[in-house]
XYZ file of C-alpha atoms in Angstrom:
671
model
C 36.672 123.083 -73.248
C 36.486 126.682 -74.452
C 40.103 127.067 -74.794
C 40.420 124.141 -77.080
C 37.508 125.287 -79.270
C 39.148 128.693 -79.590
C 42.496 126.943 -80.445
C 40.968 125.032 -83.278
C 39.437 128.284 -84.562
C 42.903 129.789 -84.432
C 44.459 127.005 -86.310
C 41.853 127.274 -88.981
C 42.442 131.067 -89.308
C 46.235 130.452 -89.561
C 45.641 127.864 -92.133
C 43.678 130.170 -94.347
C 46.264 133.079 -93.806
C 48.536 134.056 -96.662
C 51.560 132.469 -94.811
C 49.623 129.294 -94.505
C 49.175 129.149 -98.303
C 52.992 129.333 -98.980
C 54.419 126.543 -100.803
C 57.935 125.345 -99.956
C 60.179 123.203 -102.132
C 62.439 120.754 -100.476
C 64.801 120.958 -103.595
C 65.761 124.627 -103.112
C 69.258 123.764 -101.558
C 70.124 121.365 -104.381
C 69.111 123.953 -106.938
C 71.220 126.547 -105.267
C 68.522 129.073 -104.765
C 68.313 131.337 -101.855
C 65.494 130.590 -99.776
C 65.248 134.033 -98.151
C 65.276 135.828 -101.359
C 61.640 136.676 -101.203
C 61.520 137.040 -97.413
C 63.813 140.026 -96.862
C 61.534 143.093 -96.893
C 61.420 146.157 -94.950
C 59.829 145.713 -91.453
C 56.841 147.867 -90.788
C 54.135 147.885 -88.204
C 50.542 146.946 -88.776
C 47.738 149.472 -88.232
C 46.286 147.190 -85.612
C 49.633 146.937 -83.591
C 48.589 149.676 -81.392
C 45.824 147.749 -79.836
C 48.081 144.750 -79.339
C 50.770 146.711 -77.763
C 48.324 148.143 -75.336
C 47.488 144.643 -74.015
C 50.921 143.372 -73.720
C 52.458 142.815 -70.336
C 55.648 144.885 -69.502
C 58.698 142.893 -70.422
C 62.455 143.723 -70.901
C 63.120 145.073 -74.296
C 64.588 142.498 -76.747
C 68.120 143.124 -77.801
C 68.283 145.154 -81.053
C 69.264 142.829 -83.661
C 69.408 143.316 -87.456
C 67.155 141.381 -89.648
C 69.903 139.393 -90.969
C 71.267 138.504 -87.738
C 67.853 137.644 -86.309
C 67.229 135.419 -89.131
C 70.565 133.606 -89.268
C 71.396 133.471 -85.532
C 70.511 130.261 -83.798
C 72.169 130.687 -80.556
C 70.602 129.795 -77.132
C 69.967 133.365 -76.505
C 67.471 133.619 -79.335
C 65.889 130.400 -77.975
C 65.520 132.049 -74.495
C 63.785 135.035 -76.186
C 61.439 132.836 -78.024
C 60.478 130.980 -74.788
C 59.942 134.383 -73.096
C 57.328 135.516 -75.825
C 59.360 137.444 -78.321
C 58.573 137.039 -81.975
C 61.604 136.053 -83.992
C 61.565 134.869 -87.591
C 62.379 131.196 -88.243
C 65.863 130.500 -89.436
C 65.879 129.269 -93.127
C 68.046 126.197 -92.140
C 65.295 125.328 -89.581
C 62.691 125.653 -92.365
C 64.721 123.670 -94.872
C 65.490 120.951 -92.455
C 64.037 117.643 -93.641
C 63.200 116.638 -90.140
C 61.377 119.844 -89.094
C 57.511 120.205 -89.337
C 55.918 122.377 -92.006
C 56.228 126.102 -91.599
C 52.534 126.870 -91.442
C 52.036 124.777 -88.423
C 55.195 126.156 -86.761
C 53.765 129.771 -87.237
C 50.474 128.836 -86.106
C 51.903 127.343 -82.849
C 53.966 130.405 -82.338
C 51.141 132.708 -82.787
C 48.852 130.583 -80.326
C 51.562 130.783 -77.683
C 51.988 134.387 -78.179
C 48.263 134.981 -77.767
C 48.222 132.833 -74.606
C 51.258 134.872 -73.284
C 49.493 138.041 -74.025
C 46.349 137.021 -72.343
C 48.260 136.012 -69.083
C 50.285 139.040 -69.073
C 47.036 141.276 -69.343
C 45.489 139.237 -66.522
C 48.429 139.247 -64.170
C 49.453 142.922 -64.577
C 46.608 144.873 -66.153
C 48.615 148.205 -65.399
C 52.022 148.301 -66.787
C 54.783 150.225 -65.167
C 57.266 150.127 -68.001
C 56.703 150.652 -71.656
C 55.559 147.577 -73.489
C 58.047 145.477 -75.522
C 57.893 145.962 -79.176
C 57.479 142.746 -80.993
C 59.393 142.615 -84.152
C 57.084 140.786 -86.386
C 56.006 140.990 -89.959
C 53.110 143.193 -90.711
C 51.023 140.147 -91.811
C 51.671 138.349 -88.514
C 50.833 141.358 -86.478
C 47.606 141.929 -88.532
C 46.734 138.313 -87.967
C 47.433 138.576 -84.153
C 45.240 141.636 -83.871
C 42.367 139.891 -86.000
C 42.621 136.917 -83.573
C 42.372 139.131 -80.546
C 39.329 141.073 -82.029
C 37.690 137.689 -82.857
C 38.161 136.519 -79.352
C 36.738 139.554 -77.759
C 33.800 139.503 -80.186
C 33.260 135.890 -79.242
C 33.496 136.459 -75.575
C 31.084 139.401 -75.771
C 28.598 137.334 -77.753
C 28.921 134.398 -75.368
C 28.384 136.614 -72.370
C 25.233 138.048 -73.946
C 23.903 134.736 -74.945
C 24.514 133.382 -71.383
C 22.897 136.247 -69.655
C 19.861 135.862 -72.054
C 19.586 132.253 -71.264
C 19.909 132.842 -67.534
C 17.026 135.254 -67.704
C 14.948 132.886 -69.665
C 15.603 130.094 -67.325
C 14.696 132.102 -64.349
C 11.536 133.130 -66.039
C 10.696 129.559 -66.930
C 11.465 128.447 -63.384
C 9.309 131.048 -61.824
C 6.533 130.374 -64.227
C 6.722 126.449 -63.567
C 6.822 127.082 -59.760
C 3.639 129.229 -59.902
C 1.770 126.586 -61.971
C 2.763 123.799 -59.743
C 1.719 125.676 -56.718
C -1.724 126.363 -58.241
C -2.105 122.679 -59.388
C -1.056 121.473 -55.969
C -3.727 123.721 -54.383
C -6.312 122.339 -56.969
C -5.344 118.779 -56.259
C -5.595 119.335 -52.398
C -8.998 120.745 -52.933
C -10.164 117.854 -55.307
C -8.804 115.244 -52.667
C -10.625 117.025 -49.920
C -13.821 116.907 -51.937
C -13.438 113.238 -52.753
C -12.803 112.260 -49.154
C -15.954 114.151 -48.162
C -17.936 112.450 -50.780
C -16.463 109.019 -49.916
C -17.328 109.563 -46.322
C -20.787 110.512 -47.121
C -21.279 107.495 -49.420
C -19.761 105.100 -46.800
C -22.192 106.553 -44.175
C -25.142 106.140 -46.609
C -24.078 102.544 -47.465
C -23.717 101.635 -43.734
C -27.184 102.912 -43.037
C -28.533 100.983 -46.011
C -26.788 97.808 -45.107
C -27.982 98.075 -41.478
C -31.537 98.452 -42.754
C -31.178 95.387 -45.090
C -29.438 93.322 -42.555
C -32.300 94.039 -40.069
C -34.803 93.059 -42.758
C -33.065 89.867 -43.559
C -32.863 88.947 -39.828
C -36.521 89.338 -39.596
C -37.082 87.371 -42.697
C -34.721 84.611 -41.516
C -36.642 84.495 -38.143
C -39.810 83.925 -39.940
C -38.294 81.329 -42.193
C -36.969 79.664 -39.183
C -40.054 79.486 -37.496
C -41.965 77.991 -40.645
C -39.144 75.409 -41.018
C -39.409 74.383 -37.361
C -43.087 73.768 -37.705
C -42.534 71.635 -40.918
C -39.679 69.762 -39.241
C -41.763 69.027 -36.255
C -44.555 67.743 -38.429
C -42.094 65.567 -40.489
C -40.530 64.244 -37.324
C -43.927 63.090 -36.046
C -44.627 61.509 -39.420
C -41.241 59.883 -39.550
C -41.633 58.471 -36.049
C -45.049 57.182 -36.785
C -43.719 55.660 -40.088
C -40.803 54.084 -38.122
C -43.151 52.597 -35.698
C -45.180 51.148 -38.445
C -42.272 49.795 -40.191
C -40.703 48.425 -37.027
C -43.982 46.596 -36.345
C -44.171 45.276 -39.948
C -40.541 44.179 -39.667
C -41.220 42.414 -36.533
C -44.178 40.576 -38.046
C -41.968 39.808 -41.097
C -39.209 38.519 -38.967
C -41.561 36.357 -36.890
C -43.189 34.841 -40.007
C -39.733 34.487 -41.650
C -38.270 32.628 -38.583
C -41.423 30.434 -38.607
C -40.892 29.668 -42.266
C -37.147 29.110 -41.649
C -37.903 26.772 -38.802
C -40.452 25.026 -40.937
C -37.899 24.676 -44.003
C -35.256 23.464 -41.553
C -37.568 20.744 -40.314
C -38.623 19.894 -43.690
C -34.882 19.678 -44.743
C -34.123 17.492 -41.831
C -37.135 15.204 -42.625
C -36.182 15.033 -46.281
C -32.531 14.147 -45.452
C -33.768 11.424 -43.021
C -36.126 10.019 -45.660
C -33.275 10.127 -48.195
C -31.349 7.871 -45.984
C -34.181 5.476 -46.089
C -33.840 5.390 -49.880
C -30.337 3.868 -49.543
C -30.272 -0.002 -50.143
C -29.826 -2.089 -46.934
C -27.245 -4.750 -46.842
C -29.998 -7.376 -46.969
C -31.419 -6.204 -50.049
C -27.959 -5.464 -52.035
C -28.011 -9.091 -53.192
C -31.592 -8.979 -54.528
C -31.411 -8.377 -58.340
C -35.104 -7.525 -58.605
C -34.864 -4.560 -56.448
C -33.181 -1.423 -58.055
C -32.695 1.550 -55.749
C -31.067 3.887 -58.344
C -34.076 5.609 -59.576
C -35.243 6.296 -56.091
C -31.771 7.606 -55.013
C -31.437 9.883 -58.040
C -34.962 11.398 -57.379
C -34.160 11.684 -53.694
C -30.952 13.542 -54.268
C -32.780 16.009 -56.748
C -35.333 16.635 -54.028
C -32.721 17.175 -51.477
C -30.895 19.705 -53.841
C -34.302 21.563 -54.444
C -34.675 21.945 -50.669
C -31.046 22.874 -49.974
C -31.403 25.854 -52.512
C -33.433 27.967 -50.125
C -31.271 27.136 -46.946
C -28.186 29.142 -47.860
C -30.133 32.352 -48.475
C -31.754 32.078 -45.060
C -28.377 31.296 -43.470
C -27.147 34.715 -44.825
C -29.683 36.585 -42.818
C -32.484 36.377 -45.279
C -35.706 34.695 -44.622
C -37.277 32.215 -47.129
C -40.381 33.234 -48.991
C -43.760 31.589 -48.979
C -42.833 30.123 -52.564
C -39.731 28.567 -51.058
C -41.644 26.921 -48.353
C -44.279 25.607 -50.903
C -41.410 24.118 -53.018
C -39.928 22.545 -49.823
C -43.263 21.137 -48.726
C -43.868 19.779 -52.176
C -40.440 18.196 -52.170
C -41.177 16.671 -48.800
C -44.437 15.171 -50.039
C -42.778 13.753 -53.132
C -39.950 12.282 -50.832
C -42.497 10.701 -48.601
C -44.290 9.106 -51.685
C -40.884 7.977 -52.886
C -40.188 6.327 -49.431
C -43.534 4.702 -49.393
C -43.165 3.419 -52.900
C -39.706 2.057 -52.010
C -40.970 0.505 -48.768
C -43.911 -1.143 -50.806
C -41.401 -2.404 -53.339
C -38.914 -3.613 -50.520
C -41.953 -5.418 -48.938
C -42.956 -6.941 -52.151
C -39.453 -8.075 -52.818
C -39.071 -9.410 -49.286
C -42.455 -11.318 -49.737
C -41.071 -12.626 -53.092
C -37.805 -13.498 -51.496
C -39.660 -15.309 -48.616
C -41.732 -17.213 -51.103
C -38.670 -18.115 -53.235
C -36.874 -19.272 -50.185
C -39.902 -21.592 -49.208
C -39.933 -22.729 -52.851
C -36.223 -23.281 -52.597
C -36.669 -25.394 -49.521
C -39.387 -27.447 -51.259
C -37.368 -27.887 -54.336
C -34.414 -29.143 -52.394
C -36.509 -32.132 -51.357
C -37.150 -32.902 -55.025
C -34.896 -34.379 -57.527
C -31.957 -32.586 -58.868
C -33.517 -32.633 -62.330
C -36.142 -30.144 -61.215
C -33.488 -27.533 -60.295
C -33.113 -26.381 -63.960
C -36.792 -25.969 -64.196
C -36.854 -23.937 -60.969
C -34.005 -21.774 -62.190
C -35.946 -20.966 -65.382
C -39.078 -20.076 -63.386
C -37.121 -17.734 -61.235
C -35.553 -15.845 -64.250
C -39.062 -15.615 -65.638
C -40.340 -14.104 -62.415
C -37.430 -11.644 -62.353
C -38.133 -10.539 -66.032
C -41.875 -10.058 -65.211
C -41.000 -8.103 -62.152
C -38.753 -5.738 -64.134
C -41.379 -5.377 -66.814
C -44.093 -4.625 -64.285
C -41.593 -1.933 -62.605
C -41.126 -0.447 -66.019
C -44.794 -0.324 -66.699
C -45.455 1.454 -63.422
C -43.094 4.369 -64.084
C -41.009 6.325 -66.573
C -37.277 6.172 -67.054
C -35.077 8.219 -64.652
C -32.042 8.541 -66.979
C -31.141 8.785 -70.753
C -30.887 5.694 -72.992
C -27.522 3.885 -73.497
C -27.117 5.332 -77.070
C -27.867 8.826 -75.968
C -25.294 8.541 -73.117
C -22.782 7.070 -75.510
C -23.313 10.039 -77.872
C -23.018 12.589 -74.863
C -19.799 10.929 -73.701
C -18.352 11.093 -77.193
C -19.088 14.701 -77.647
C -17.532 15.485 -74.238
C -14.387 13.461 -75.169
C -14.027 15.449 -78.380
C -14.307 18.718 -76.585
C -11.673 17.551 -74.140
C -9.317 16.518 -76.721
C -9.774 19.948 -78.547
C -9.037 21.801 -75.310
C -5.859 19.602 -74.826
C -4.847 20.388 -78.476
C -4.257 23.983 -77.683
C -2.844 23.461 -74.188
C 0.429 24.959 -75.154
C -1.137 28.116 -76.503
C -3.381 28.691 -73.414
C -0.530 28.165 -70.907
C 2.052 30.249 -72.871
C 4.276 32.521 -70.729
C 5.892 34.868 -73.183
C 4.215 38.236 -74.002
C 4.002 37.739 -77.807
C 2.083 34.478 -77.510
C -0.232 35.958 -74.837
C -0.926 38.872 -77.069
C -1.652 36.640 -80.071
C -4.011 34.456 -77.875
C -5.982 37.517 -76.884
C -6.161 38.889 -80.294
C -7.497 35.464 -81.672
C -10.019 35.314 -78.869
C -11.319 38.721 -79.595
C -11.515 38.150 -83.259
C -13.707 34.861 -82.594
C -15.971 36.231 -79.880
C -16.473 39.905 -81.066
C -18.675 39.033 -84.282
C -20.719 36.538 -82.024
C -21.353 39.271 -79.461
C -22.454 41.610 -82.232
C -25.399 39.260 -83.256
C -28.672 40.091 -81.340
C -31.572 41.428 -83.536
C -29.539 42.324 -86.560
C -30.160 41.003 -89.989
C -29.298 41.467 -93.671
C -25.788 42.950 -94.369
C -24.485 43.159 -90.750
C -25.439 39.560 -90.072
C -23.684 38.566 -93.252
C -20.659 40.487 -92.404
C -20.367 38.850 -88.960
C -20.821 35.413 -90.564
C -18.081 36.107 -93.269
C -15.703 37.288 -90.384
C -16.121 34.043 -88.540
C -15.933 31.954 -91.694
C -12.634 33.720 -92.709
C -11.183 33.112 -89.354
C -11.934 29.496 -89.279
C -10.679 29.170 -92.949
C -7.148 30.417 -91.667
C -7.545 33.692 -93.756
C -6.618 37.091 -92.213
C -9.275 38.999 -90.412
C -9.265 42.585 -89.121
C -10.352 42.938 -85.534
C -10.019 46.053 -83.276
C -7.681 47.651 -85.961
C -5.378 44.573 -86.088
C -4.979 41.753 -88.691
C -4.901 38.294 -87.264
C -5.081 34.765 -88.547
C -5.252 31.342 -87.093
C -2.132 30.340 -89.185
C -0.059 32.543 -87.038
C 0.123 29.763 -84.447
C -0.062 25.875 -85.033
C -2.718 25.599 -82.344
C -4.635 28.714 -83.359
C -7.362 26.898 -85.284
C -8.240 24.595 -82.347
C -8.223 27.517 -79.891
C -10.535 29.678 -82.087
C -12.928 26.712 -82.584
C -13.165 25.887 -78.906
C -13.669 29.539 -77.895
C -16.132 30.282 -80.744
C -18.484 27.399 -79.686
C -18.193 28.346 -76.113
C -19.338 31.885 -77.123
C -22.273 30.658 -79.031
C -23.573 28.797 -75.985
C -22.746 31.735 -73.800
C -24.945 33.922 -76.049
C -27.781 31.542 -75.639
C -27.066 31.554 -71.812
C -27.133 35.226 -71.550
C -28.438 37.136 -74.552
C -31.235 34.677 -75.514
C -32.236 34.432 -71.873
C -33.124 38.010 -71.571
C -34.111 38.580 -75.288
C -35.927 35.648 -76.730
C -36.034 37.158 -80.241
C -32.132 37.018 -80.449
C -32.267 33.119 -80.774
C -33.060 33.152 -84.394
C -30.201 35.292 -85.790
C -27.654 33.581 -83.650
C -29.024 30.192 -84.582
C -28.908 31.145 -88.333
C -25.121 32.066 -88.016
C -24.392 29.007 -85.822
C -26.139 26.501 -88.212
C -24.405 28.115 -91.244
C -20.901 27.819 -89.607
C -21.961 24.173 -88.457
C -22.690 23.395 -92.142
C -19.293 24.708 -93.317
C -17.117 23.577 -90.289
C -18.835 20.488 -88.797
C -16.339 20.326 -85.880
C -17.817 23.573 -84.679
C -21.286 21.928 -84.375
C -19.869 19.225 -82.300
C -18.106 21.684 -79.942
C -21.233 23.588 -79.800
C -23.321 20.549 -78.749
C -20.505 19.548 -76.203
C -20.619 23.016 -74.565
C -24.408 23.019 -74.573
C -24.535 19.508 -72.944
C -21.907 20.449 -70.230
C -23.938 23.704 -69.266
C -27.391 22.290 -69.777
C -27.607 18.540 -69.521
C -31.254 18.714 -69.932
C -30.475 19.409 -73.923
C -29.290 15.833 -74.254
C -31.703 14.986 -72.448
C -29.884 13.639 -69.443
C -30.612 13.803 -65.664
C -27.171 13.024 -64.104
C -27.427 10.773 -61.043
C -25.523 11.619 -57.910
C -22.589 9.270 -57.708
C -20.927 8.063 -54.461
C -18.325 10.435 -53.188
C -19.649 13.391 -54.998
C -20.403 16.431 -52.857
C -23.555 18.347 -52.913
C -21.894 21.445 -54.500
C -20.294 19.281 -57.213
C -23.512 17.556 -57.964
C -25.222 20.825 -58.360
C -22.608 22.072 -60.792
C -23.159 18.832 -62.808
C -26.836 19.649 -62.872
C -26.228 23.059 -64.281
C -26.287 25.360 -61.262
C -23.644 28.081 -60.663
C -21.925 27.715 -57.240
C -19.890 30.571 -56.063
C -18.101 30.377 -52.761
C -20.363 27.655 -51.612
C -23.462 29.736 -52.554
C -25.851 28.155 -54.913
C -27.518 30.081 -57.730
C -31.177 31.007 -57.153
C -33.808 28.822 -58.943
C -35.150 31.719 -61.063
C -31.764 32.558 -62.445
C -31.081 28.911 -63.071
C -34.307 28.385 -64.860
C -33.784 31.533 -66.965
C -30.359 30.271 -68.155
C -31.639 26.858 -68.968
C -34.581 28.497 -70.911
C -32.107 30.589 -73.059
C -29.959 27.661 -74.000
C -32.898 25.283 -74.894
C -34.378 28.129 -76.975
C -31.036 28.513 -78.853
C -30.910 24.652 -79.426
C -34.506 24.692 -80.654
C -33.817 27.478 -83.087
C -30.557 25.837 -84.438
C -32.288 22.587 -85.434
C -34.844 24.404 -87.557
C -32.831 27.348 -88.907
C -30.355 27.397 -91.903
C -28.023 29.977 -93.250
C -30.040 31.829 -95.936
C -27.005 32.778 -98.080
C -25.465 29.401 -98.608
C -25.702 27.565 -102.014
C -25.754 24.101 -100.401
C -28.988 21.965 -100.884
C -28.010 19.078 -98.619
C -29.737 18.140 -95.370
C -29.521 20.139 -92.208
C -26.411 19.212 -90.169
C -28.514 18.896 -87.072
C -32.044 19.046 -88.254
C -35.528 18.553 -86.857
C -35.163 14.797 -86.531
C -32.958 15.488 -83.593
C -35.614 17.829 -82.097
C -38.162 14.919 -82.453
C -35.729 12.586 -80.740
C -35.209 15.015 -78.026
C -38.990 15.544 -77.388
C -39.572 11.781 -77.471
C -36.820 11.132 -74.766
C -37.826 13.849 -72.531
C -41.384 12.476 -72.469
C -40.108 9.031 -71.637
C -38.272 10.292 -68.566
C -39.703 11.104 -65.165
C -40.460 14.845 -65.093
C -38.429 17.115 -62.575
C -40.004 19.897 -60.670
C -39.789 23.271 -62.454
C -37.145 22.399 -64.941
C -39.047 19.757 -67.124
C -42.002 22.239 -67.477
C -39.818 25.232 -68.511
C -37.546 23.477 -71.040
C -40.637 21.638 -72.601
C -42.467 24.832 -72.917
C -39.484 26.896 -74.309
C -38.712 24.016 -76.837
C -42.232 23.734 -78.187
C -42.742 27.516 -78.341
C -39.720 27.941 -80.517
C -39.848 24.807 -82.896
C -43.329 23.447 -82.255
C -44.605 24.933 -85.494
C -41.801 23.371 -87.558
C -42.381 19.943 -85.905
C -46.067 20.256 -86.648
C -45.503 20.960 -90.254
C -42.954 18.072 -90.749
C -44.608 15.281 -88.545
C -48.288 16.527 -88.787
C -50.505 13.880 -87.210
C -47.538 12.298 -85.114
C -46.916 15.624 -83.613
C -50.637 16.039 -82.593
C -50.440 12.550 -81.018
C -47.394 13.694 -78.985
C -49.286 16.721 -77.809
C -52.278 14.688 -76.846
C -49.996 12.352 -74.863
C -48.401 15.440 -73.039
C -51.831 16.716 -72.162
C -53.400 13.460 -70.980
C -50.763 11.342 -69.455
C -47.467 13.665 -68.970
C -49.197 16.556 -67.135
C -51.023 14.388 -64.419
C -47.684 12.956 -63.313
C -46.546 16.326 -61.966
């Protein structure tokens, strides 16, 4: 506030005044000095007191007191005069009092109160009716009061001048700003009006342009539509004609397919009826010279061949011409089997009739001739068997071969039972270990195809380490068969199964993959013989023709189970197609033929092959001693000779060429 700022200026002026610089000692009374010794002086008025007296308001004159009485009197009357605005010197007792404030501040407050009272008096009563009261002050105080008043007037005049100047400047700035704003507003309105006119013009031009373009597009679309309609009409006519042609072809195909279907059904019915005729009659069961087993086995095989094409036609597909040809050929062979059996039955009946007649004649002779007749009967039976053997080939494997086959299957079953606990484990840790072991065993075998050199050697070493119970890294994890008591049996079984599966799948589609797979398999076989036995067991189970063995159909065995025994895949009562079956058998026979002639090139052993070419010669001789089967015998014989025929020729030389001549002159004509 202005009054506060002036008050502080007044206090600053009083502080710098001569009285404000006076120094008082609190020890004056104790020292016995007179405090007012230097203050008693003759009162005199200041030259500026006239101006101060002019502005004082009219007040009653103070009572005339002497300087000494004024100084020393501390009555209430003096206090009232001080409150009314009189200027009375301060009593020395009040100055020397230890509880009173410093003298400088007291005088400053009195001077400020006096100045305010003078100002109030001048405002309230500018014109005095009585003479002004004379303030009895010291000359210095009067001079200071005058200076204060002049300073106040000077500051007020200066403030009024600055305020008027600032008001004028502010009015000029406001007027200038208002004019500028008015001009800018006018220009802005003109600019906005111009922009609106331009936008309106551009919008109108754009609308006209879009209208022209839309008309052009519409015309172009009409032309394209007419052109497309013409093309669609042409395509519709062509599609209709094509549909009619396809419908006619489909009708003809269905008619032909139904005819073939009916023909195959009739053939199957006749084959089944003829197969019933192959069954032994009660009257011939006691005849030791008549053996129906070869005829029954071959009849069951022919029934299986015919039944392969029937499920496909039952699913809505019609049999092909090749299927009909196969069925007709099976029917003809079945008829020949029935005729041969009937001839043999007739011969047996004739022999039996003759024997009965001879027995009736012998009964009339002496009992001594009975032994001789028995001997003649045995001789006749042996001759009949030899004659039957000369007339046809074997329909099954030799006794020694079957014994070897059964021993391998028993070994595989025992190995599977050995890790039964690991395969049926329920806890998560054992299941995880089983999966890691299986992956470590099968992954290297899966990677063998057409590789050679270092990658092939690396795969072999991984398998060898795993079978030797050493740690192997697979899929970033280290596993070993020693982590579980049944780990080695499990890995051996799965490894042998994977080798055979590679032949069934990989070699069947890629014939050249047989040799690298066979090289690794023979090397593992040489180091770990039990793996070779398991490979043979899995191979014989999936491909009995690698024994060779034509399993007969036993009594009580269903057709589906018998087809599984023969090597066919049966899924949901649907038998595998003949082409797929022959392809798989071909892959496994090729793998077997490659194993018997291949050896691991990086081994240091010089001993004989664990399963060498002598087994190949045995297999070839046995397959030629058995009655050929349609499709399968020709397929496996061709694949076997193509893979290892050269090796057999180098080893057996002239004997091998005799075998080839036998195939050409005697075996082929039996088809």
